[in-house]
PDB file of C-alpha atoms in Angstrom:
ATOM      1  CA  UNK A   1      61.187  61.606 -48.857  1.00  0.00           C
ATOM      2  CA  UNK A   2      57.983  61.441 -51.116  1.00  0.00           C
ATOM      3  CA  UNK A   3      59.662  58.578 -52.701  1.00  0.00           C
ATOM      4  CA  UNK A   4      59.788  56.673 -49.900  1.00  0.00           C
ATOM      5  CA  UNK A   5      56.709  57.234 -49.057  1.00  0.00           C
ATOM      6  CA  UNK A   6      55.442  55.980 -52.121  1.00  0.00           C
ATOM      7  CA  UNK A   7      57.296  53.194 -52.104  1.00  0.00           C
ATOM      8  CA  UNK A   8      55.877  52.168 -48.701  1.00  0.00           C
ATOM      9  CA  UNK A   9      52.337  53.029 -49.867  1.00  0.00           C
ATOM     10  CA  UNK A  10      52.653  50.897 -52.858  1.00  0.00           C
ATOM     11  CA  UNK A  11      53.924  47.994 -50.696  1.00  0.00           C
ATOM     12  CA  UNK A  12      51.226  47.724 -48.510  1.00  0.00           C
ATOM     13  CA  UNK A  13      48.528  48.174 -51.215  1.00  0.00           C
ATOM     14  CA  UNK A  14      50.493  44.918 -52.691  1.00  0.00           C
ATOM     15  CA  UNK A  15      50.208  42.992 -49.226  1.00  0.00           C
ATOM     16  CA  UNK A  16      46.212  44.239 -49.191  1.00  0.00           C
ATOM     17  CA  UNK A  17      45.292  43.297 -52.668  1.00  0.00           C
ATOM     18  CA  UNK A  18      46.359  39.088 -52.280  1.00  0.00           C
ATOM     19  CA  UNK A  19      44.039  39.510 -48.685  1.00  0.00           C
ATOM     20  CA  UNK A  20      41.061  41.081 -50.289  1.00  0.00           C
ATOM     21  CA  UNK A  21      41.404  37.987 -52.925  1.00  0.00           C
ATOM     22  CA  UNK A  22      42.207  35.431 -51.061  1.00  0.00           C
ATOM     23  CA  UNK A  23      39.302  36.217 -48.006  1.00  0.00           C
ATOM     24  CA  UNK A  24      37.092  36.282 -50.959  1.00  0.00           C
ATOM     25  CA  UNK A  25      38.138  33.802 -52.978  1.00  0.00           C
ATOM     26  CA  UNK A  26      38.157  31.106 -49.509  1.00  0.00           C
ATOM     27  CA  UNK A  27      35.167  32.323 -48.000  1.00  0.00           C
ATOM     28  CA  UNK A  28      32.506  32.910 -50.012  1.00  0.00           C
ATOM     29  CA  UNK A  29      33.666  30.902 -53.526  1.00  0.00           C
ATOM     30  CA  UNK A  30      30.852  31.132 -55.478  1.00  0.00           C
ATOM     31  CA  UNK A  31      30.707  35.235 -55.011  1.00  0.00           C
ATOM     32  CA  UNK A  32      33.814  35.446 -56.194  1.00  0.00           C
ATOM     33  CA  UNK A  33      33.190  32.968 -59.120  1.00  0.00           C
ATOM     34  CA  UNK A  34      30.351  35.328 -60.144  1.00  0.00           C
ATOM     35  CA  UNK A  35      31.747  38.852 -59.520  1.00  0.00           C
ATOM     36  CA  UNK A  36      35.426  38.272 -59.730  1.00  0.00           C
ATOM     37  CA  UNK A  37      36.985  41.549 -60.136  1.00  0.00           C
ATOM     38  CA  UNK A  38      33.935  43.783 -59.553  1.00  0.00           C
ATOM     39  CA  UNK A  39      30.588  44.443 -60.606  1.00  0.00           C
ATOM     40  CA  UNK A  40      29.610  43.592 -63.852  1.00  0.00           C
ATOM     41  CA  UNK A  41      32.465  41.742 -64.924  1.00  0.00           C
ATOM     42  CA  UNK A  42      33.099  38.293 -64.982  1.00  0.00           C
ATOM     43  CA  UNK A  43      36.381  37.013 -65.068  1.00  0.00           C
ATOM     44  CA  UNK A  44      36.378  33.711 -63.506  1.00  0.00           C
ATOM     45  CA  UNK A  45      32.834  32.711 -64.407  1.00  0.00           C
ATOM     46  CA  UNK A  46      33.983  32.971 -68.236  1.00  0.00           C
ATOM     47  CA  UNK A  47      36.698  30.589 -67.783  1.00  0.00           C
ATOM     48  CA  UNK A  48      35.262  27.145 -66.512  1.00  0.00           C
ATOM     49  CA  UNK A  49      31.841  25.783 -64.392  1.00  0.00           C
ATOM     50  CA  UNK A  50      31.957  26.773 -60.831  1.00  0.00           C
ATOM     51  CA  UNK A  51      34.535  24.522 -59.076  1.00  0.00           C
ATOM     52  CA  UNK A  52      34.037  25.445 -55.297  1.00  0.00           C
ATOM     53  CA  UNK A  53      37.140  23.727 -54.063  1.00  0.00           C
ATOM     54  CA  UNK A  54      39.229  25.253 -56.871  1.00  0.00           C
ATOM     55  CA  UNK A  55      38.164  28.692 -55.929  1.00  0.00           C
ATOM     56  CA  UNK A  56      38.696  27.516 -51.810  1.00  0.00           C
ATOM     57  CA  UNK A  57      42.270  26.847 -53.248  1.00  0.00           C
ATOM     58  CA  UNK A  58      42.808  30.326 -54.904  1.00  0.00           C
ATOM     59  CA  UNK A  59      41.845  31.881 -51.824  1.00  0.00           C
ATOM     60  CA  UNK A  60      44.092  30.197 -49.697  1.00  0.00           C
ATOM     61  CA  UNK A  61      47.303  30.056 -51.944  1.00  0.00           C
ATOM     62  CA  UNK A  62      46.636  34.232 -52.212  1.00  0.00           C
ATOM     63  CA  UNK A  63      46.756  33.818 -48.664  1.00  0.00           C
ATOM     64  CA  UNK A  64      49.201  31.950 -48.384  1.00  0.00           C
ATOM     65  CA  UNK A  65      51.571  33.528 -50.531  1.00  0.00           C
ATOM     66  CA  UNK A  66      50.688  37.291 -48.782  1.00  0.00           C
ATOM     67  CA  UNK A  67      51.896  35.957 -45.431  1.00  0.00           C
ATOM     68  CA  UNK A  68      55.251  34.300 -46.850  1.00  0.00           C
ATOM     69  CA  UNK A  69      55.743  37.475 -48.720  1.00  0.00           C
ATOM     70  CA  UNK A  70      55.256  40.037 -45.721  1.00  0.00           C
ATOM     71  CA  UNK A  71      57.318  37.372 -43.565  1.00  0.00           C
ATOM     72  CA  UNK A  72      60.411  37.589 -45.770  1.00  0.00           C
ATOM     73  CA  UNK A  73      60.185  41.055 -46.481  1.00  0.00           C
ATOM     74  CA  UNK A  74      60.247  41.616 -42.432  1.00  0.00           C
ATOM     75  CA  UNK A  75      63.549  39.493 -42.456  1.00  0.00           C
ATOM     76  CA  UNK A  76      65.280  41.272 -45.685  1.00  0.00           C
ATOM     77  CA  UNK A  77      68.196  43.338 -44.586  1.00  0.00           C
ATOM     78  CA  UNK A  78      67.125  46.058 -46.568  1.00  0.00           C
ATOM     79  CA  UNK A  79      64.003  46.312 -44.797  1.00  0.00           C
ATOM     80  CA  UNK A  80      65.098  49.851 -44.470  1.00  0.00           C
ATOM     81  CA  UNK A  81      66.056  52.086 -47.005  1.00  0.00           C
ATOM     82  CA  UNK A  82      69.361  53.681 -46.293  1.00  0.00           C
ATOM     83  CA  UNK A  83      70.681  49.921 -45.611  1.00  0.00           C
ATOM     84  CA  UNK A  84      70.030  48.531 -48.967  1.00  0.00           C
ATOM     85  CA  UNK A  85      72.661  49.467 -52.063  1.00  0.00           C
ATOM     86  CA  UNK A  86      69.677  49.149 -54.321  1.00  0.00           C
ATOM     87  CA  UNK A  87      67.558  52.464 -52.809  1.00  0.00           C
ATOM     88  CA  UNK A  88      70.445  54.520 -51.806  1.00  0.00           C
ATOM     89  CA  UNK A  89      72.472  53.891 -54.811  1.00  0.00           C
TER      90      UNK A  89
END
């Protein structure tokens, strides 16, 4: 049972980690240009100038791809464990 657990845990940290980027990323660009992963590191701001509409796009193809992913995983037929051969075995 821990397993499962785990495995749902892990699957909605995946879902919440495109939504913190892409809110970020679409809403305030030039924050996340700056401070893109976390404080005091720079990831985005050592790759090119600031491009605001490239960063708008990041945002929204994170958000994007989050709500196609939790849409097809709702329609999977082994969107419970003991029905897919993969979990049980």
């Amino acid at each position: 049972m821990g397993e499962v657990a785990m495995t749902v845990a892990a699957r909605h940290w995946m879902a919440g980690v495109p939504a913190y980027q892409g809110v970020w990323a679409a809403a305030f660009p030039l924050s996340f240009y700056n401070d893109f992963p976390g404080p005091g590191l720079h990831w985005v701001a050592a790759l090119s100038p600031y491009n605001e509409h490239l960063a708008r796009k990041v945002g929204a193809l994170n958000l994007a791809l989050m709500v196609l992913s939790v849409w097809a995983r709702r329609r999977s037929p082994c969107s419970t464990p003991p029905r897919c051969p993969a979990v049980t075995g």
